[in-house]
Amino acid sequence: MQIGEVIRKYRKSKNMTQEEMACRLGISAPAVNKWENGNSLPDITLLAPIARLLGITLDELLSFREELTNEEIRNLVKEADDRFKTESYEEVHSWVRGILGQYPNCEWLIWQMAVILDARRSGQIPDADQYDEEICGYYNRILESKDEELRVHAADSLFMHYARKEQWDKAEGYLVYYAKDNPERKRKQAYLYSKTGRIQEAYKTYEEILFSGYMMFSVVMHGIYLLAMEEGNLPKARQLVEKQQQMAKLFEMGGYHEVSAGLELAVLEKNADKTLKIIEEMLKNIGSVSAWVESPLYEHMAFCREGREEFTAQLRRNLLDEFKNDKESFGFLEGNPQFQELVK
């Protein structure tokens, strides 16, 4: 996009006439008309006032291309990568600098080119640190992006840069660009704890990630299971139940959770033997419903241990009431002696 087109676009977006723009800049309306029609260019001394008036940067005003397509970005990145096969680092670096000068507002291109320059200098060229300021400058520009995903990518690149240099305080400063509930933020924080002698905090943070990861995986697996059931895909549903049971065992959630995952499917299939076996195992293992509290996997986490016995007793009562009274689900077991014995 030529500078005149940029001026026209942003002038109109502000509902400003050519006359109004000319008046504010202290020039004639025909001059603005000539810019927009490509018949002349603004005087260099007017560039900054024009940019301020239109609410854009000088880069945006002077850029011939506002943005590149994803395919164009991929092609440029591939060309940079290919050039390293036949050219020196300094030659490719110079070429990249020229490309970024042509597309100063293409944030995805800036970040990807910075990543390539950063990676390619590692262990391959002498005095690689001389490029730190420029490459980190590219990353820092992206930290101001309105695109959250891109900001996190840039923050990640800067985190890794300073972590490699063991500048832990600087690395930690970039964690603020991650959402607080982003597991990567906690993982990186745990890594920093481990590298700065805060071992107990590192353990605790890793364990929290592990525990919350199980909870998330469990919900996701059940969601996929429900989709399989909606489609009537019983083999897939059975496979997912088995995975949930294996996952409960792997994460040391306790015997109750290992067996209870299969109850719903056994009931839906009206498989009396399987249902009775699961009910028996659930009641037998009900004391392990909070087994993770005692698991070595989570020994640095603080769990509330008060009221566990009362909770377990109430859960047993609730289960027995459900087994006895939910005729829609368990009615097919009515009259079964083993079932009657279990739910006494």
PDB file of N, CA and C in Angstrom, residues 76-82 84 89 92 96 110-122 135 139:
ATOM      1  N   LEU A  76       9.178 -16.583   2.936  1.00  0.00           N
ATOM      2  CA  LEU A  76      10.324 -15.770   3.354  1.00  0.00           C
ATOM      3  C   LEU A  76      11.143 -16.486   4.427  1.00  0.00           C
ATOM      4  N   VAL A  77      10.454 -17.120   5.352  1.00  0.00           N
ATOM      5  CA  VAL A  77      11.155 -17.858   6.405  1.00  0.00           C
ATOM      6  C   VAL A  77      11.931 -19.026   5.797  1.00  0.00           C
ATOM      7  N   LYS A  78      11.319 -19.712   4.838  1.00  0.00           N
ATOM      8  CA  LYS A  78      12.009 -20.823   4.171  1.00  0.00           C
ATOM      9  C   LYS A  78      13.224 -20.323   3.399  1.00  0.00           C
ATOM     10  N   GLU A  79      13.067 -19.164   2.758  1.00  0.00           N
ATOM     11  CA  GLU A  79      14.202 -18.618   2.013  1.00  0.00           C
ATOM     12  C   GLU A  79      15.357 -18.297   2.950  1.00  0.00           C
ATOM     13  N   ALA A  80      15.030 -17.730   4.122  1.00  0.00           N
ATOM     14  CA  ALA A  80      16.076 -17.437   5.108  1.00  0.00           C
ATOM     15  C   ALA A  80      16.776 -18.725   5.523  1.00  0.00           C
ATOM     16  N   ASP A  81      15.996 -19.751   5.778  1.00  0.00           N
ATOM     17  CA  ASP A  81      16.564 -21.033   6.196  1.00  0.00           C
ATOM     18  C   ASP A  81      17.436 -21.628   5.094  1.00  0.00           C
ATOM     19  N   ASP A  82      16.978 -21.527   3.850  1.00  0.00           N
ATOM     20  CA  ASP A  82      17.743 -22.062   2.718  1.00  0.00           C
ATOM     21  C   ASP A  82      19.045 -21.291   2.515  1.00  0.00           C
ATOM     22  N   PHE A  84      21.009 -20.129   4.648  1.00  0.00           N
ATOM     23  CA  PHE A  84      22.059 -20.549   5.572  1.00  0.00           C
ATOM     24  C   PHE A  84      22.870 -21.717   5.015  1.00  0.00           C
ATOM     25  N   TYR A  89      26.570 -16.490   8.059  1.00  0.00           N
ATOM     26  CA  TYR A  89      25.567 -15.960   8.991  1.00  0.00           C
ATOM     27  C   TYR A  89      25.388 -14.461   8.776  1.00  0.00           C
ATOM     28  N   VAL A  92      23.256 -13.705   5.682  1.00  0.00           N
ATOM     29  CA  VAL A  92      21.825 -13.977   5.889  1.00  0.00           C
ATOM     30  C   VAL A  92      21.241 -12.958   6.858  1.00  0.00           C
ATOM     31  N   VAL A  96      18.025 -10.642   6.135  1.00  0.00           N
ATOM     32  CA  VAL A  96      16.845 -10.617   7.013  1.00  0.00           C
ATOM     33  C   VAL A  96      16.555  -9.200   7.465  1.00  0.00           C
ATOM     34  N   ILE A 110       8.514 -10.944  11.889  1.00  0.00           N
ATOM     35  CA  ILE A 110       9.587 -10.471  12.763  1.00  0.00           C
ATOM     36  C   ILE A 110       9.961 -11.549  13.772  1.00  0.00           C
ATOM     37  N   TRP A 111       8.937 -12.124  14.410  1.00  0.00           N
ATOM     38  CA  TRP A 111       9.223 -13.132  15.441  1.00  0.00           C
ATOM     39  C   TRP A 111       9.902 -14.364  14.840  1.00  0.00           C
ATOM     40  N   GLN A 112       9.388 -14.851  13.709  1.00  0.00           N
ATOM     41  CA  GLN A 112       9.962 -16.067  13.124  1.00  0.00           C
ATOM     42  C   GLN A 112      11.374 -15.842  12.611  1.00  0.00           C
ATOM     43  N   MET A 113      11.628 -14.682  12.031  1.00  0.00           N
ATOM     44  CA  MET A 113      12.987 -14.385  11.572  1.00  0.00           C
ATOM     45  C   MET A 113      13.935 -14.265  12.765  1.00  0.00           C
ATOM     46  N   ALA A 114      13.459 -13.673  13.852  1.00  0.00           N
ATOM     47  CA  ALA A 114      14.288 -13.549  15.054  1.00  0.00           C
ATOM     48  C   ALA A 114      14.632 -14.937  15.608  1.00  0.00           C
ATOM     49  N   VAL A 115      13.669 -15.833  15.586  1.00  0.00           N
ATOM     50  CA  VAL A 115      13.900 -17.202  16.074  1.00  0.00           C
ATOM     51  C   VAL A 115      14.969 -17.891  15.232  1.00  0.00           C
ATOM     52  N   ILE A 116      14.886 -17.727  13.905  1.00  0.00           N
ATOM     53  CA  ILE A 116      15.876 -18.347  13.022  1.00  0.00           C
ATOM     54  C   ILE A 116      17.264 -17.781  13.282  1.00  0.00           C
ATOM     55  N   LEU A 117      17.363 -16.456  13.357  1.00  0.00           N
ATOM     56  CA  LEU A 117      18.659 -15.828  13.620  1.00  0.00           C
ATOM     57  C   LEU A 117      19.216 -16.270  14.971  1.00  0.00           C
ATOM     58  N   ASP A 118      18.337 -16.371  15.942  1.00  0.00           N
ATOM     59  CA  ASP A 118      18.739 -16.773  17.292  1.00  0.00           C
ATOM     60  C   ASP A 118      19.268 -18.202  17.293  1.00  0.00           C
ATOM     61  N   ALA A 119      18.542 -19.091  16.641  1.00  0.00           N
ATOM     62  CA  ALA A 119      18.917 -20.505  16.652  1.00  0.00           C
ATOM     63  C   ALA A 119      20.179 -20.771  15.837  1.00  0.00           C
ATOM     64  N   ARG A 120      20.295 -20.119  14.699  1.00  0.00           N
ATOM     65  CA  ARG A 120      21.398 -20.403  13.780  1.00  0.00           C
ATOM     66  C   ARG A 120      22.751 -19.910  14.288  1.00  0.00           C
ATOM     67  N   ARG A 121      22.743 -18.926  15.176  1.00  0.00           N
ATOM     68  CA  ARG A 121      24.033 -18.413  15.652  1.00  0.00           C
ATOM     69  C   ARG A 121      24.614 -19.283  16.750  1.00  0.00           C
ATOM     70  N   SER A 122      23.765 -20.102  17.375  1.00  0.00           N
ATOM     71  CA  SER A 122      24.193 -20.901  18.519  1.00  0.00           C
ATOM     72  C   SER A 122      25.256 -21.920  18.131  1.00  0.00           C
ATOM     73  N   ILE A 135      18.604  -9.095  18.230  1.00  0.00           N
ATOM     74  CA  ILE A 135      17.620 -10.174  18.248  1.00  0.00           C
ATOM     75  C   ILE A 135      16.629 -10.001  19.391  1.00  0.00           C
ATOM     76  N   TYR A 139      12.403  -9.446  19.576  1.00  0.00           N
ATOM     77  CA  TYR A 139      11.473 -10.102  20.501  1.00  0.00           C
ATOM     78  C   TYR A 139      10.706  -9.074  21.324  1.00  0.00           C
TER      79      TYR A 139
END
